[in-house]
Coordinates of C-alpha atoms in Angstrom, one line a residue:
X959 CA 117.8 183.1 116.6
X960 CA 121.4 184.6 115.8
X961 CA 122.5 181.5 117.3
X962 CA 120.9 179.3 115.7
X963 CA 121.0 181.2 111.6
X964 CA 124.8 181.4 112.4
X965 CA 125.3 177.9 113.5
X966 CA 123.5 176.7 110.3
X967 CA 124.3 179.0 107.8
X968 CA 128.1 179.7 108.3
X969 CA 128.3 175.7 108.3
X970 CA 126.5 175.4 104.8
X971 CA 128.3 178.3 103.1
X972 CA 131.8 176.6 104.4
X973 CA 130.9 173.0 102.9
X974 CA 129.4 174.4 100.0
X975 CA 132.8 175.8 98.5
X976 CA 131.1 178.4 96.9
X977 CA 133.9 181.1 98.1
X978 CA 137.9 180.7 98.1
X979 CA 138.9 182.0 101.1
X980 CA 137.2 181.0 104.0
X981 CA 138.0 183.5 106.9
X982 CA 134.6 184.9 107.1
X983 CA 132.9 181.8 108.1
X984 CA 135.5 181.1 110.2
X985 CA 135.0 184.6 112.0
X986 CA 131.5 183.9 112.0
X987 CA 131.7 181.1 113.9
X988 CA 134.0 182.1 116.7
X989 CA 131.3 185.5 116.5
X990 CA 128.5 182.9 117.0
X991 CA 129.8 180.3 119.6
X992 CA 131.0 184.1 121.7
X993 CA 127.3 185.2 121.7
X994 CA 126.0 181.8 122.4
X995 CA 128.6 181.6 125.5
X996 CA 127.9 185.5 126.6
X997 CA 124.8 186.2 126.0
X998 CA 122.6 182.2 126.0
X999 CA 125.4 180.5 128.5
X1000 CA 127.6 177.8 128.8
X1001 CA 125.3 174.9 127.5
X1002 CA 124.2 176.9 125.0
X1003 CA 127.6 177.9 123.7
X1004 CA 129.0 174.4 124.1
X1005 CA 126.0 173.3 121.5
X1006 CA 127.3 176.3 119.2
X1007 CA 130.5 175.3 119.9
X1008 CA 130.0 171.5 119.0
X1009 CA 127.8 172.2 116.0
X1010 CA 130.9 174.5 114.8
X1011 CA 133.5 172.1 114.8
X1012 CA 131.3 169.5 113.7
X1013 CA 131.0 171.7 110.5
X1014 CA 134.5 172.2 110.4
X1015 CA 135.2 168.4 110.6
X1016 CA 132.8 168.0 107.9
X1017 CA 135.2 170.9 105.8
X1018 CA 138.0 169.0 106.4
X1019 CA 137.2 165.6 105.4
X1020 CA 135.8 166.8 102.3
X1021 CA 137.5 166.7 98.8
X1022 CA 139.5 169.7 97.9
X1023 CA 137.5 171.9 94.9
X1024 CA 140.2 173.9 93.0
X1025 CA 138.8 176.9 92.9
X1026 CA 139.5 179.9 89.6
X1027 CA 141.4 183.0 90.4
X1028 CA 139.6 185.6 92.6
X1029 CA 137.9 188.2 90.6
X1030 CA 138.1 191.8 92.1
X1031 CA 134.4 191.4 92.7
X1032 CA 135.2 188.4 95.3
X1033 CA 138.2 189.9 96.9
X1034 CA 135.6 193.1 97.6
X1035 CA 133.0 190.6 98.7
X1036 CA 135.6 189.1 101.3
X1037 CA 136.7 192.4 102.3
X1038 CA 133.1 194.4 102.9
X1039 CA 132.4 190.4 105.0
X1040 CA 135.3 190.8 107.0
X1041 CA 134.8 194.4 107.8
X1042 CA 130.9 193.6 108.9
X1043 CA 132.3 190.5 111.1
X1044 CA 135.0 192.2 112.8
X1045 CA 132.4 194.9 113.5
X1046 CA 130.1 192.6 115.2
X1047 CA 132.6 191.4 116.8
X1048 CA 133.8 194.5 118.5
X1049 CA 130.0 195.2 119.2
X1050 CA 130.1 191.7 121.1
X1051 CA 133.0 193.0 122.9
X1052 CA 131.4 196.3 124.0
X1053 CA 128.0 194.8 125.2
X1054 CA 130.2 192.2 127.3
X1055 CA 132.2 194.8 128.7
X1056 CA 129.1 196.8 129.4
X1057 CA 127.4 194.0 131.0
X1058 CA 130.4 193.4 133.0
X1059 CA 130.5 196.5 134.4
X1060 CA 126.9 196.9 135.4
X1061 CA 127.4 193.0 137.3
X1062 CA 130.4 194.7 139.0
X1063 CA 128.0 197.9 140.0
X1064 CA 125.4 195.6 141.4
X1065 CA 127.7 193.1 143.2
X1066 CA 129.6 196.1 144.9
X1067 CA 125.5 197.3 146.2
X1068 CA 125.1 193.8 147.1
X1069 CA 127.8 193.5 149.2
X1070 CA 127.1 197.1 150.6
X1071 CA 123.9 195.8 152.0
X1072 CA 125.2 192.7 153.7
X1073 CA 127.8 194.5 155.5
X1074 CA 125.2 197.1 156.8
X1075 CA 122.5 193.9 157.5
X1076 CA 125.6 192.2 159.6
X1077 CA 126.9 195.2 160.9
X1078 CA 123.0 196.0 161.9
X1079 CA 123.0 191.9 163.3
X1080 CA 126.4 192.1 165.3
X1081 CA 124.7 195.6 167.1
X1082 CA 121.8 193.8 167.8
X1083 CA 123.3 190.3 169.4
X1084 CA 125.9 192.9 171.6
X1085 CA 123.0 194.4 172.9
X1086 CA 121.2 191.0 174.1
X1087 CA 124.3 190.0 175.2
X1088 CA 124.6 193.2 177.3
X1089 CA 121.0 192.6 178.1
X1090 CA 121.3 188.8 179.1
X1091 CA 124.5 190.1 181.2
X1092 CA 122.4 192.3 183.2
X1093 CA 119.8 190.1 184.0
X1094 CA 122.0 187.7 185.2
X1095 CA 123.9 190.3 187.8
X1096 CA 120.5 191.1 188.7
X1097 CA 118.9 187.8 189.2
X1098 CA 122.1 186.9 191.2
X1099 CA 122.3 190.1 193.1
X1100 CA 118.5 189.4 194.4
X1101 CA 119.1 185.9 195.3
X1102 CA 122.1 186.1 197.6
X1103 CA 120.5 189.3 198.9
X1104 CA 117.1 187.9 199.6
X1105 CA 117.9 184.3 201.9
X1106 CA 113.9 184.1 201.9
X1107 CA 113.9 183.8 198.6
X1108 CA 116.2 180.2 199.2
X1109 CA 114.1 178.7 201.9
X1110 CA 111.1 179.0 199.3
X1111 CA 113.4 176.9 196.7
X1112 CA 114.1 173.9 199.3

């Protein structure tokens, strides 16, 4: 859904030209196409991605709209904007590092467990080894022990 609102609605508010600066949708993008990418995956986040520069394209080809002089309600609009995107952009930052570090936690018990399993597997083929060892001496011990046991076999 956030993917989604903030690949539609940061592209309309940029072609629009309702604002003069434009940094905010710019930040939301990038905020967008990371959480399609961290959170949905690459294909995801390449469609994010694609759809975002297909609005900026759209920006850029379009005819420049002279704009008035910011009023100081604008330039407090752009800041409180700016200070709620940098925010969910640190938040993005902290889930990804938290995520990270639980994928570390549970790769490290991963790999505990297959070293025990093969450790557990290699103890386990030594002692057939050992086993099939035995019963070889044996079986050859008895047969050049036994000559009856060769008269039988011809």
């Amino acid at each position: 859904m956030h993917v989604v609102l903030g690949s539609v609605c940061t592209g309309v508010i940029l072609n629009l030209n309702v604002v003069h600066f434009h940094v905010v949708e710019i930040v939301f993008m990038t905020i967008t196409v990371l959480f399609a990418f961290l959170t949905l995956r690459r294909k995801v986040g390449m469609i994010s991605l694609l759809i975002q520069v297909f609005w900026i394209a759209i920006f850029a080809m379009s005819s420049g709209v002279v704009h008035p002089i910011p009023t100081l309600a604008s330039k407090i609009a752009l800041l409180i904007a700016l200070i709620v995107a940098i925010s969910l952009f640190g938040f993005l930052i902290i889930e990804f590092l938290q995520l990270r570090k639980m994928t570390e936690g549970k790769f490290v018990e991963i790999n505990r467990n297959l070293t025990e399993v093969n450790h557990l597997v290699n103890s386990q083929s030594q002692e057939k080894t050992v086993m099939l060892k035995e019963i070889h001496h044996r079986v050859k011990t008895i047969s050049r022990s036994s000559p009856v046991c060769f008269a039988y076999n011809h």
